[in-house]
Amino acid sequence: MEMNGAGGEQAAYNRLTELKAFDESRAGVKGTVDAGIEKIPRMFIRPEDELTQDCVYTEHETSQLQTPVIDLKGLDQNDGREQVIEEIRLASGTWGFFQLVNHGIPVTVTNEMIEGVRRFHEQDVEIKKALHSRDRSNRVLFDTNFDLYVSKYANWRDSIRCNLLSPDPLNPQELPDTCRDVIVEYWEHIMKLVDTLSELLSEALGLKQDQLKNMNCTECLALTGHYYPACPEPELTLGASKHSDPCFFTVLLQDHIGGLQFLHQNRWFTVKPVSGAVMVNIGDLLQLISNDKFKSPEHRVLANRKPRISVACFLRGNFNDNKRVYGPIKEMLSEDNPPIYREITMKDFADYFIKKGLDGVPTLNHFKL
Ligand code: OGA
Ligand code: NI
């Protein structure tokens, strides 16, 4: 069998050369696909030990456990709010994620948001190349594999990243015209939903309704439109490697293709796409400030023979902030519940995450006391 990927086992294979050629093409994974390939380039192939381990995992996939779905319709009804908060507390403390229905964003808008991201990624490659960058201080950029040079294998995914709020609201003129109007519309809806969620999550933690907002947990909204191109050998790579999200929480929209999986009790659970629903998952920073009361779940995305689109909105503080510190919330601690993590700034956290990449090791390990 041919040796694959990671360590450059064969002298004739120069991984760095392959990575550089890919990087310098600025055309992303879709550019590689459009060049016409039947086999995936070696830089994307997962190491043998990971592939073997995966077979063990997936045998368990058909479980009776149902992943949580929460209906926000209850918010308008008597006692409904308490019920919703209880469901959020339960889901966030066990699975670390839930699907939301009746969240107030019209299905026409969620569908058009997905189509907007499709238009961006499927347009003339030259326009994407002009936006290609690894500089996160750009408010709008096209990138692929931010951790290209540190990860063991590359992911089958391209992304457009838009920093919508920080330090001030983005001027819509900076958005690409293929998806400008729908991003502006989706943005308005998502802000309302984020306000609702930050209140519900605060209350579910037993805090005052406005606590997470007052801690600036939602001051930064990073809208990321992912495109997972059609893959000729999906079983050999991943759309996104196992990771947990570097934020307080994430609101995610996915199309009908599927492939998003969460690790729960050592098994991978696929989140079945529900038209119009959004996914919410807890991120590392909320796990940190809640001192593990809420779980930031590990998840990944499978590659697929058909293209798949998702839109992630990450809620976090400003990654350049090196002043404000975040640690386990004092009023949640007690003698029986001592702090698990040290106090950190957003900058400490971001610098570490970006340097580390999606290497499968939980980011929070690094910040344990
Ligand atoms: C992410 C992520 C999942 C998806 O962007 O962090 O996990 O379905 N995305 O695209
Ligand atoms: Ni994620």
mmCIF file of C-alpha atoms and ligand atoms in Angstrom:
data_model
loop_
_atom_site.group_PDB
_atom_site.id
_atom_site.type_symbol
_atom_site.label_atom_id
_atom_site.label_comp_id
_atom_site.label_asym_id
_atom_site.label_seq_id
_atom_site.Cartn_x
_atom_site.Cartn_y
_atom_site.Cartn_z
ATOM 1 C CA MET A 1 0.000 0.000 0.000
ATOM 2 C CA GLU A 2 1.143 3.500 -0.721
ATOM 3 C CA MET A 3 2.260 5.409 2.330
ATOM 4 C CA ASN A 4 0.213 8.488 2.808
ATOM 5 C CA GLY A 5 0.632 12.038 3.855
ATOM 6 C CA ALA A 6 1.711 13.382 7.095
ATOM 7 C CA GLY A 7 5.320 12.731 7.857
ATOM 8 C CA GLY A 8 6.773 12.779 4.340
ATOM 9 C CA GLU A 9 7.653 9.085 4.624
ATOM 10 C CA GLN A 10 8.756 8.891 1.017
ATOM 11 C CA ALA A 11 11.757 10.941 0.127
ATOM 12 C CA ALA A 12 10.361 11.634 -3.334
ATOM 13 C CA TYR A 13 7.312 13.328 -1.915
ATOM 14 C CA ASN A 14 7.873 16.880 -0.804
ATOM 15 C CA ARG A 15 4.859 17.915 1.195
ATOM 16 C CA LEU A 16 5.976 21.506 1.614
ATOM 17 C CA THR A 17 6.272 21.965 -2.139
ATOM 18 C CA GLU A 18 2.740 20.690 -2.602
ATOM 19 C CA LEU A 19 1.387 22.959 0.133
ATOM 20 C CA LYS A 20 3.139 25.994 -1.305
ATOM 21 C CA ALA A 21 1.873 25.380 -4.826
ATOM 22 C CA PHE A 22 -1.648 25.074 -3.461
ATOM 23 C CA ASP A 23 -1.281 28.187 -1.315
ATOM 24 C CA GLU A 24 0.217 30.255 -4.098
ATOM 25 C CA SER A 25 -2.553 29.281 -6.522
ATOM 26 C CA ARG A 26 -4.904 31.313 -4.244
ATOM 27 C CA ALA A 27 -7.722 29.368 -5.918
ATOM 28 C CA GLY A 28 -8.728 27.248 -2.917
ATOM 29 C CA VAL A 29 -9.831 23.626 -2.911
ATOM 30 C CA LYS A 30 -12.480 24.397 -5.513
ATOM 31 C CA GLY A 31 -9.682 25.587 -7.807
ATOM 32 C CA THR A 32 -8.000 22.191 -7.386
ATOM 33 C CA VAL A 33 -11.249 20.395 -8.204
ATOM 34 C CA ASP A 34 -11.981 22.563 -11.223
ATOM 35 C CA ALA A 35 -8.563 21.763 -12.655
ATOM 36 C CA GLY A 36 -10.049 18.267 -13.165
ATOM 37 C CA ILE A 37 -8.927 15.484 -10.834
ATOM 38 C CA GLU A 38 -10.000 11.911 -10.202
ATOM 39 C CA LYS A 39 -7.863 11.364 -7.131
ATOM 40 C CA ILE A 40 -7.378 13.833 -4.319
ATOM 41 C CA PRO A 41 -3.890 15.327 -3.926
ATOM 42 C CA ARG A 42 -1.832 13.723 -1.209
ATOM 43 C CA MET A 43 -1.764 16.779 1.075
ATOM 44 C CA PHE A 44 -5.473 16.184 1.808
ATOM 45 C CA ILE A 45 -5.170 12.507 2.755
ATOM 46 C CA ARG A 46 -5.714 11.684 6.416
ATOM 47 C CA PRO A 47 -2.971 9.687 8.155
ATOM 48 C CA GLU A 48 -3.458 5.922 8.217
ATOM 49 C CA ASP A 49 -3.909 5.719 11.997
ATOM 50 C CA GLU A 50 -6.707 8.285 11.926
ATOM 51 C CA LEU A 51 -8.524 6.463 9.145
ATOM 52 C CA THR A 52 -8.300 3.170 11.030
ATOM 53 C CA GLN A 53 -9.499 4.710 14.271
ATOM 54 C CA ASP A 54 -12.413 6.203 12.421
ATOM 55 C CA CYS A 55 -13.799 2.796 11.433
ATOM 56 C CA VAL A 56 -14.065 1.988 15.121
ATOM 57 C CA TYR A 57 -15.998 5.178 15.766
ATOM 58 C CA THR A 58 -18.480 4.918 12.933
ATOM 59 C CA GLU A 59 -19.617 1.401 13.817
ATOM 60 C CA HIS A 60 -21.434 3.002 16.726
ATOM 61 C CA GLU A 61 -23.123 5.651 14.714
ATOM 62 C CA THR A 62 -26.574 4.110 14.652
ATOM 63 C CA SER A 63 -27.565 5.002 18.181
ATOM 64 C CA GLN A 64 -31.040 5.370 19.643
ATOM 65 C CA LEU A 65 -30.104 8.721 21.179
ATOM 66 C CA GLN A 66 -31.788 11.699 19.515
ATOM 67 C CA THR A 67 -29.830 14.920 19.125
ATOM 68 C CA PRO A 68 -31.708 17.834 20.745
ATOM 69 C CA VAL A 69 -34.155 20.096 18.872
ATOM 70 C CA ILE A 70 -35.508 23.170 20.695
ATOM 71 C CA ASP A 71 -38.621 25.039 19.571
ATOM 72 C CA LEU A 72 -38.563 28.774 20.314
ATOM 73 C CA LYS A 73 -42.306 29.076 19.697
ATOM 74 C CA GLY A 74 -42.628 28.458 23.430
ATOM 75 C CA LEU A 75 -41.135 31.877 24.173
ATOM 76 C CA ASP A 76 -44.491 33.506 23.405
ATOM 77 C CA GLN A 77 -46.487 31.178 25.615
ATOM 78 C CA ASN A 78 -47.237 31.045 29.345
ATOM 79 C CA ASP A 79 -44.377 29.351 31.192
ATOM 80 C CA GLY A 80 -42.854 28.718 27.781
ATOM 81 C CA ARG A 81 -39.718 30.709 28.533
ATOM 82 C CA GLU A 82 -38.863 28.639 31.614
ATOM 83 C CA GLN A 83 -39.304 25.471 29.590
ATOM 84 C CA VAL A 84 -37.039 26.711 26.782
ATOM 85 C CA ILE A 85 -34.366 27.769 29.303
ATOM 86 C CA GLU A 86 -34.513 24.337 30.918
ATOM 87 C CA GLU A 87 -34.098 22.645 27.512
ATOM 88 C CA ILE A 88 -31.154 24.890 26.676
ATOM 89 C CA ARG A 89 -29.535 24.200 30.059
ATOM 90 C CA LEU A 90 -29.871 20.465 29.542
ATOM 91 C CA ALA A 91 -28.666 20.410 25.919
ATOM 92 C CA SER A 92 -25.743 22.789 26.559
ATOM 93 C CA GLY A 93 -24.541 20.833 29.570
ATOM 94 C CA THR A 94 -24.608 17.440 27.861
ATOM 95 C CA TRP A 95 -24.378 17.567 24.068
ATOM 96 C CA GLY A 96 -23.150 21.156 23.860
ATOM 97 C CA PHE A 97 -25.362 21.810 20.848
ATOM 98 C CA PHE A 98 -28.982 21.900 19.737
ATOM 99 C CA GLN A 99 -31.018 22.604 16.630
ATOM 100 C CA LEU A 100 -33.424 25.526 16.834
ATOM 101 C CA VAL A 101 -36.774 25.744 15.085
ATOM 102 C CA ASN A 102 -39.203 28.697 15.041
ATOM 103 C CA HIS A 103 -36.214 30.977 15.623
ATOM 104 C CA GLY A 104 -37.712 33.870 13.656
ATOM 105 C CA ILE A 105 -35.469 33.879 10.562
ATOM 106 C CA PRO A 106 -37.684 33.264 7.504
ATOM 107 C CA VAL A 107 -36.803 30.207 5.439
ATOM 108 C CA THR A 108 -36.616 32.423 2.347
ATOM 109 C CA VAL A 109 -33.741 34.277 4.024
ATOM 110 C CA THR A 110 -31.887 31.155 5.200
ATOM 111 C CA ASN A 111 -32.210 29.607 1.724
ATOM 112 C CA GLU A 112 -31.036 32.773 0.004
ATOM 113 C CA MET A 113 -28.116 33.046 2.444
ATOM 114 C CA ILE A 114 -26.948 29.597 1.385
ATOM 115 C CA GLU A 115 -27.418 30.486 -2.299
ATOM 116 C CA GLY A 116 -25.419 33.699 -1.772
ATOM 117 C CA VAL A 117 -22.486 31.735 -0.406
ATOM 118 C CA ARG A 118 -22.792 29.330 -3.336
ATOM 119 C CA ARG A 119 -22.682 32.237 -5.805
ATOM 120 C CA PHE A 120 -19.579 33.613 -4.132
ATOM 121 C CA HIS A 121 -17.651 30.341 -4.289
ATOM 122 C CA GLU A 122 -18.858 29.329 -7.754
ATOM 123 C CA GLN A 123 -18.063 32.658 -9.429
ATOM 124 C CA ASP A 124 -14.998 33.456 -11.527
ATOM 125 C CA VAL A 125 -11.941 32.332 -9.587
ATOM 126 C CA GLU A 126 -10.045 35.553 -10.332
ATOM 127 C CA ILE A 127 -12.411 37.545 -8.114
ATOM 128 C CA LYS A 128 -11.841 35.128 -5.237
ATOM 129 C CA LYS A 129 -8.082 35.231 -5.743
ATOM 130 C CA ALA A 130 -8.150 38.988 -5.271
ATOM 131 C CA LEU A 131 -9.792 38.493 -1.850
ATOM 132 C CA HIS A 132 -7.508 35.612 -0.818
ATOM 133 C CA SER A 133 -5.594 36.374 2.359
ATOM 134 C CA ARG A 134 -4.333 34.912 5.611
ATOM 135 C CA ASP A 135 -4.384 38.258 7.328
ATOM 136 C CA ARG A 136 -7.189 38.093 9.860
ATOM 137 C CA SER A 137 -7.163 41.856 10.261
ATOM 138 C CA ASN A 138 -8.868 42.081 6.832
ATOM 139 C CA ARG A 139 -12.573 42.554 7.467
ATOM 140 C CA VAL A 140 -13.558 40.426 4.448
ATOM 141 C CA LEU A 141 -11.387 37.654 3.066
ATOM 142 C CA PHE A 142 -11.384 34.422 1.096
ATOM 143 C CA ASP A 143 -9.368 31.679 2.737
ATOM 144 C CA THR A 144 -8.828 27.983 2.775
ATOM 145 C CA ASN A 145 -7.043 25.935 5.417
ATOM 146 C CA PHE A 146 -5.946 28.739 7.751
ATOM 147 C CA ASP A 147 -3.710 26.104 9.397
ATOM 148 C CA LEU A 148 -2.282 24.750 6.119
ATOM 149 C CA TYR A 149 1.344 24.698 7.280
ATOM 150 C CA VAL A 150 0.751 23.237 10.749
ATOM 151 C CA SER A 151 -2.003 20.665 10.232
ATOM 152 C CA LYS A 152 -1.291 17.008 9.502
ATOM 153 C CA TYR A 153 -3.507 17.115 6.429
ATOM 154 C CA ALA A 154 -5.459 19.783 4.619
ATOM 155 C CA ASN A 155 -9.254 20.077 4.792
ATOM 156 C CA TRP A 156 -11.554 19.879 1.787
ATOM 157 C CA ARG A 157 -13.042 23.337 2.369
ATOM 158 C CA ASP A 158 -12.902 26.983 1.289
ATOM 159 C CA SER A 159 -14.388 29.894 3.232
ATOM 160 C CA ILE A 160 -15.358 33.514 2.953
ATOM 161 C CA ARG A 161 -14.925 35.299 6.284
ATOM 162 C CA CYS A 162 -16.599 38.589 7.163
ATOM 163 C CA ASN A 163 -16.030 40.426 10.426
ATOM 164 C CA LEU A 164 -19.362 42.248 10.670
ATOM 165 C CA LEU A 165 -19.181 44.136 13.966
ATOM 166 C CA SER A 166 -15.766 44.851 15.373
ATOM 167 C CA PRO A 167 -14.485 47.513 15.971
ATOM 168 C CA ASP A 168 -17.495 49.048 14.189
ATOM 169 C CA PRO A 169 -20.245 47.733 11.889
ATOM 170 C CA LEU A 170 -18.831 46.743 8.513
ATOM 171 C CA ASN A 171 -19.676 48.999 5.604
ATOM 172 C CA PRO A 172 -21.769 46.723 3.325
ATOM 173 C CA GLN A 173 -19.845 48.091 0.328
ATOM 174 C CA GLU A 174 -16.923 45.964 1.547
ATOM 175 C CA LEU A 175 -18.982 42.795 1.055
ATOM 176 C CA PRO A 176 -18.682 40.893 -2.246
ATOM 177 C CA ASP A 177 -21.524 41.784 -4.605
ATOM 178 C CA THR A 178 -22.425 38.094 -5.151
ATOM 179 C CA CYS A 179 -23.806 37.916 -1.589
ATOM 180 C CA ARG A 180 -23.910 41.507 -0.288
ATOM 181 C CA ASP A 181 -27.685 42.011 -0.110
ATOM 182 C CA VAL A 182 -28.440 38.716 1.551
ATOM 183 C CA ILE A 183 -25.643 39.077 4.105
ATOM 184 C CA VAL A 184 -27.066 42.466 5.089
ATOM 185 C CA GLU A 185 -30.524 40.925 5.457
ATOM 186 C CA TYR A 186 -29.335 37.813 7.306
ATOM 187 C CA TRP A 187 -27.193 39.984 9.585
ATOM 188 C CA GLU A 188 -30.272 41.890 10.811
ATOM 189 C CA HIS A 189 -32.076 38.660 11.638
ATOM 190 C CA ILE A 190 -29.087 36.981 13.220
ATOM 191 C CA MET A 191 -28.507 39.963 15.547
ATOM 192 C CA LYS A 192 -32.019 39.594 16.942
ATOM 193 C CA LEU A 193 -31.570 35.864 17.387
ATOM 194 C CA VAL A 194 -28.164 36.389 19.019
ATOM 195 C CA ASP A 195 -29.701 38.817 21.529
ATOM 196 C CA THR A 196 -32.378 36.263 22.379
ATOM 197 C CA LEU A 197 -29.826 33.475 22.660
ATOM 198 C CA SER A 198 -27.428 35.428 24.838
ATOM 199 C CA GLU A 199 -30.292 36.133 27.259
ATOM 200 C CA LEU A 200 -31.448 32.527 27.269
ATOM 201 C CA LEU A 201 -27.917 31.172 27.708
ATOM 202 C CA SER A 202 -27.265 33.640 30.566
ATOM 203 C CA GLU A 203 -30.424 32.536 32.316
ATOM 204 C CA ALA A 204 -29.679 28.884 31.667
ATOM 205 C CA LEU A 205 -26.398 29.442 33.547
ATOM 206 C CA GLY A 206 -28.342 30.964 36.441
ATOM 207 C CA LEU A 207 -27.037 34.468 35.648
ATOM 208 C CA LYS A 208 -28.788 37.762 34.998
ATOM 209 C CA GLN A 209 -30.391 38.006 31.556
ATOM 210 C CA ASP A 210 -27.909 40.598 30.276
ATOM 211 C CA GLN A 211 -24.756 39.128 31.786
ATOM 212 C CA LEU A 212 -23.191 37.540 28.680
ATOM 213 C CA LYS A 213 -23.942 40.643 26.647
ATOM 214 C CA ASN A 214 -22.438 42.866 29.333
ATOM 215 C CA MET A 215 -19.309 40.724 29.288
ATOM 216 C CA ASN A 216 -18.985 41.592 25.556
ATOM 217 C CA CYS A 217 -19.454 37.953 24.567
ATOM 218 C CA THR A 218 -21.325 39.025 21.439
ATOM 219 C CA GLU A 219 -19.373 42.134 20.480
ATOM 220 C CA CYS A 220 -17.814 40.380 17.519
ATOM 221 C CA LEU A 221 -19.818 38.558 14.852
ATOM 222 C CA ALA A 222 -17.684 36.620 12.374
ATOM 223 C CA LEU A 223 -19.866 35.391 9.519
ATOM 224 C CA THR A 224 -18.175 32.566 7.648
ATOM 225 C CA GLY A 225 -19.556 31.076 4.440
ATOM 226 C CA HIS A 226 -18.066 27.607 3.980
ATOM 227 C CA TYR A 227 -17.982 25.745 0.687
ATOM 228 C CA TYR A 228 -17.090 22.045 0.751
ATOM 229 C CA PRO A 229 -16.392 21.240 -2.911
ATOM 230 C CA ALA A 230 -17.435 17.965 -4.543
ATOM 231 C CA CYS A 231 -14.792 15.405 -3.571
ATOM 232 C CA PRO A 232 -13.851 12.406 -5.751
ATOM 233 C CA GLU A 233 -12.541 10.368 -2.762
ATOM 234 C CA PRO A 234 -14.521 11.606 0.260
ATOM 235 C CA GLU A 235 -13.538 8.696 2.501
ATOM 236 C CA LEU A 236 -9.857 9.725 2.432
ATOM 237 C CA THR A 237 -10.180 13.271 3.765
ATOM 238 C CA LEU A 238 -12.460 15.529 5.811
ATOM 239 C CA GLY A 239 -14.296 18.756 5.082
ATOM 240 C CA ALA A 240 -13.244 19.968 8.526
ATOM 241 C CA SER A 241 -11.059 18.108 11.014
ATOM 242 C CA LYS A 242 -12.218 17.448 14.543
ATOM 243 C CA HIS A 243 -12.273 20.679 16.554
ATOM 244 C CA SER A 244 -14.262 22.749 18.995
ATOM 245 C CA ASP A 245 -15.193 26.340 18.159
ATOM 246 C CA PRO A 246 -12.988 29.254 19.316
ATOM 247 C CA CYS A 247 -15.865 31.486 20.440
ATOM 248 C CA PHE A 248 -18.613 31.818 23.055
ATOM 249 C CA PHE A 249 -21.201 30.235 20.796
ATOM 250 C CA THR A 250 -21.886 29.533 17.120
ATOM 251 C CA VAL A 251 -25.084 29.811 15.094
ATOM 252 C CA LEU A 252 -24.823 27.607 12.022
ATOM 253 C CA LEU A 253 -26.926 27.175 8.942
ATOM 254 C CA GLN A 254 -26.385 24.097 6.786
ATOM 255 C CA ASP A 255 -27.827 23.061 3.454
ATOM 256 C CA HIS A 256 -29.542 19.715 2.780
ATOM 257 C CA ILE A 257 -26.398 17.668 2.029
ATOM 258 C CA GLY A 258 -25.375 16.813 5.620
ATOM 259 C CA GLY A 259 -22.028 15.675 6.989
ATOM 260 C CA LEU A 260 -21.723 17.707 10.197
ATOM 261 C CA GLN A 261 -20.975 15.341 13.067
ATOM 262 C CA PHE A 262 -20.614 15.872 16.808
ATOM 263 C CA LEU A 263 -18.668 13.658 19.168
ATOM 264 C CA HIS A 264 -20.806 12.589 22.111
ATOM 265 C CA GLN A 265 -19.973 9.769 24.512
ATOM 266 C CA ASN A 266 -17.196 8.730 22.167
ATOM 267 C CA ARG A 267 -19.490 8.326 19.166
ATOM 268 C CA TRP A 268 -20.021 10.497 16.133
ATOM 269 C CA PHE A 269 -23.571 11.783 15.706
ATOM 270 C CA THR A 270 -24.633 13.223 12.373
ATOM 271 C CA VAL A 271 -26.857 16.279 12.593
ATOM 272 C CA LYS A 272 -29.643 15.596 10.131
ATOM 273 C CA PRO A 273 -30.279 18.761 8.137
ATOM 274 C CA VAL A 274 -33.711 20.258 8.829
ATOM 275 C CA SER A 275 -34.792 22.848 6.271
ATOM 276 C CA GLY A 276 -34.889 26.320 7.819
ATOM 277 C CA ALA A 277 -33.537 25.157 11.200
ATOM 278 C CA VAL A 278 -30.329 26.586 12.661
ATOM 279 C CA MET A 279 -27.775 24.805 14.805
ATOM 280 C CA VAL A 280 -26.402 26.387 17.932
ATOM 281 C CA ASN A 281 -23.282 25.067 19.586
ATOM 282 C CA ILE A 282 -21.403 26.145 22.674
ATOM 283 C CA GLY A 283 -17.828 27.334 22.056
ATOM 284 C CA ASP A 284 -14.636 27.035 24.103
ATOM 285 C CA LEU A 285 -14.976 30.467 25.700
ATOM 286 C CA LEU A 286 -18.423 29.733 27.126
ATOM 287 C CA GLN A 287 -17.129 26.431 28.463
ATOM 288 C CA LEU A 288 -14.272 28.357 30.087
ATOM 289 C CA ILE A 289 -16.346 31.093 31.743
ATOM 290 C CA SER A 290 -19.006 28.587 32.840
ATOM 291 C CA ASN A 291 -16.261 26.413 34.367
ATOM 292 C CA ASP A 292 -17.381 23.366 32.340
ATOM 293 C CA LYS A 293 -21.075 23.763 33.146
ATOM 294 C CA PHE A 294 -21.634 24.122 29.403
ATOM 295 C CA LYS A 295 -19.669 21.888 27.029
ATOM 296 C CA SER A 296 -17.901 23.020 23.882
ATOM 297 C CA PRO A 297 -18.396 19.891 21.770
ATOM 298 C CA GLU A 298 -15.883 18.446 19.360
ATOM 299 C CA HIS A 299 -17.228 18.189 15.847
ATOM 300 C CA ARG A 300 -16.119 17.669 12.260
ATOM 301 C CA VAL A 301 -17.476 17.699 8.730
ATOM 302 C CA LEU A 302 -17.298 14.760 6.329
ATOM 303 C CA ALA A 303 -16.319 15.323 2.715
ATOM 304 C CA ASN A 304 -18.939 14.453 0.122
ATOM 305 C CA ARG A 305 -19.237 13.712 -3.594
ATOM 306 C CA LYS A 306 -21.556 16.716 -3.887
ATOM 307 C CA PRO A 307 -20.724 20.281 -2.876
ATOM 308 C CA ARG A 308 -22.023 21.342 0.541
ATOM 309 C CA ILE A 309 -22.571 24.840 1.937
ATOM 310 C CA SER A 310 -22.842 26.115 5.481
ATOM 311 C CA VAL A 311 -22.837 29.535 7.108
ATOM 312 C CA ALA A 312 -21.334 29.830 10.583
ATOM 313 C CA CYS A 313 -21.747 32.938 12.746
ATOM 314 C CA PHE A 314 -19.188 32.938 15.545
ATOM 315 C CA LEU A 315 -19.950 35.114 18.572
ATOM 316 C CA ARG A 316 -16.879 36.199 20.452
ATOM 317 C CA GLY A 317 -14.922 39.146 21.765
ATOM 318 C CA ASN A 318 -12.433 41.065 19.688
ATOM 319 C CA PHE A 319 -9.389 38.840 19.133
ATOM 320 C CA ASN A 320 -7.045 41.842 19.327
ATOM 321 C CA ASP A 321 -8.199 42.729 22.835
ATOM 322 C CA ASN A 322 -5.320 42.155 25.238
ATOM 323 C CA LYS A 323 -6.843 44.021 28.197
ATOM 324 C CA ARG A 324 -10.147 42.533 29.307
ATOM 325 C CA VAL A 325 -9.682 39.167 31.020
ATOM 326 C CA TYR A 326 -12.031 36.203 30.952
ATOM 327 C CA GLY A 327 -12.034 33.398 33.493
ATOM 328 C CA PRO A 328 -14.591 31.205 35.237
ATOM 329 C CA ILE A 329 -17.426 33.507 36.435
ATOM 330 C CA LYS A 330 -16.812 34.143 40.138
ATOM 331 C CA GLU A 331 -20.425 33.806 41.256
ATOM 332 C CA MET A 332 -20.622 30.348 39.709
ATOM 333 C CA LEU A 333 -17.658 29.076 41.733
ATOM 334 C CA SER A 334 -17.693 27.507 45.179
ATOM 335 C CA GLU A 335 -15.571 25.286 47.372
ATOM 336 C CA ASP A 336 -17.023 22.268 45.583
ATOM 337 C CA ASN A 337 -16.618 23.924 42.226
ATOM 338 C CA PRO A 338 -13.140 25.479 42.127
ATOM 339 C CA PRO A 339 -11.931 27.201 38.934
ATOM 340 C CA ILE A 340 -10.693 24.808 36.247
ATOM 341 C CA TYR A 341 -9.227 27.493 33.964
ATOM 342 C CA ARG A 342 -6.976 30.487 34.357
ATOM 343 C CA GLU A 343 -7.894 33.989 33.325
ATOM 344 C CA ILE A 344 -7.042 34.854 29.740
ATOM 345 C CA THR A 345 -7.526 37.660 27.234
ATOM 346 C CA MET A 346 -9.127 37.217 23.815
ATOM 347 C CA LYS A 347 -5.709 37.822 22.309
ATOM 348 C CA ASP A 348 -4.062 35.042 24.379
ATOM 349 C CA PHE A 349 -6.790 32.710 23.234
ATOM 350 C CA ALA A 350 -6.773 33.683 19.552
ATOM 351 C CA ASP A 351 -2.979 33.622 19.217
ATOM 352 C CA TYR A 352 -2.836 30.134 20.664
ATOM 353 C CA PHE A 353 -5.738 28.776 18.581
ATOM 354 C CA ILE A 354 -4.415 30.123 15.298
ATOM 355 C CA LYS A 355 -0.890 28.844 15.916
ATOM 356 C CA LYS A 356 -2.182 25.426 16.926
ATOM 357 C CA GLY A 357 -4.678 24.897 14.076
ATOM 358 C CA LEU A 358 -7.237 22.082 13.895
ATOM 359 C CA ASP A 359 -4.950 19.397 15.309
ATOM 360 C CA GLY A 360 -7.635 17.432 17.141
ATOM 361 C CA VAL A 361 -6.404 18.491 20.610
ATOM 362 C CA PRO A 362 -8.915 20.571 22.613
ATOM 363 C CA THR A 363 -7.781 24.212 22.773
ATOM 364 C CA LEU A 364 -8.990 24.555 26.365
ATOM 365 C CA ASN A 365 -6.434 22.008 27.661
ATOM 366 C CA HIS A 366 -3.838 24.724 27.300
ATOM 367 C CA PHE A 367 -5.692 27.099 29.633
ATOM 368 C CA LYS A 368 -6.343 24.667 32.497
ATOM 369 C CA LEU A 369 -5.005 25.590 35.919
HETATM 370 C C1 OGA B 1 -17.048 25.606 11.848
HETATM 371 C C2 OGA B 1 -17.782 24.346 11.652
HETATM 372 C C3 OGA B 1 -19.480 23.145 10.480
HETATM 373 C C4 OGA B 1 -20.142 23.121 9.154
HETATM 374 O O1 OGA B 1 -17.112 26.479 10.961
HETATM 375 O O2 OGA B 1 -16.405 25.755 12.902
HETATM 376 O O3 OGA B 1 -17.638 23.467 12.453
HETATM 377 O O4 OGA B 1 -21.119 22.386 9.018
HETATM 378 N N1 OGA B 1 -18.607 24.248 10.613
HETATM 379 O O5 OGA B 1 -19.676 23.799 8.250
HETATM 380 NI NI NI B 2 -16.852 24.269 14.218
#
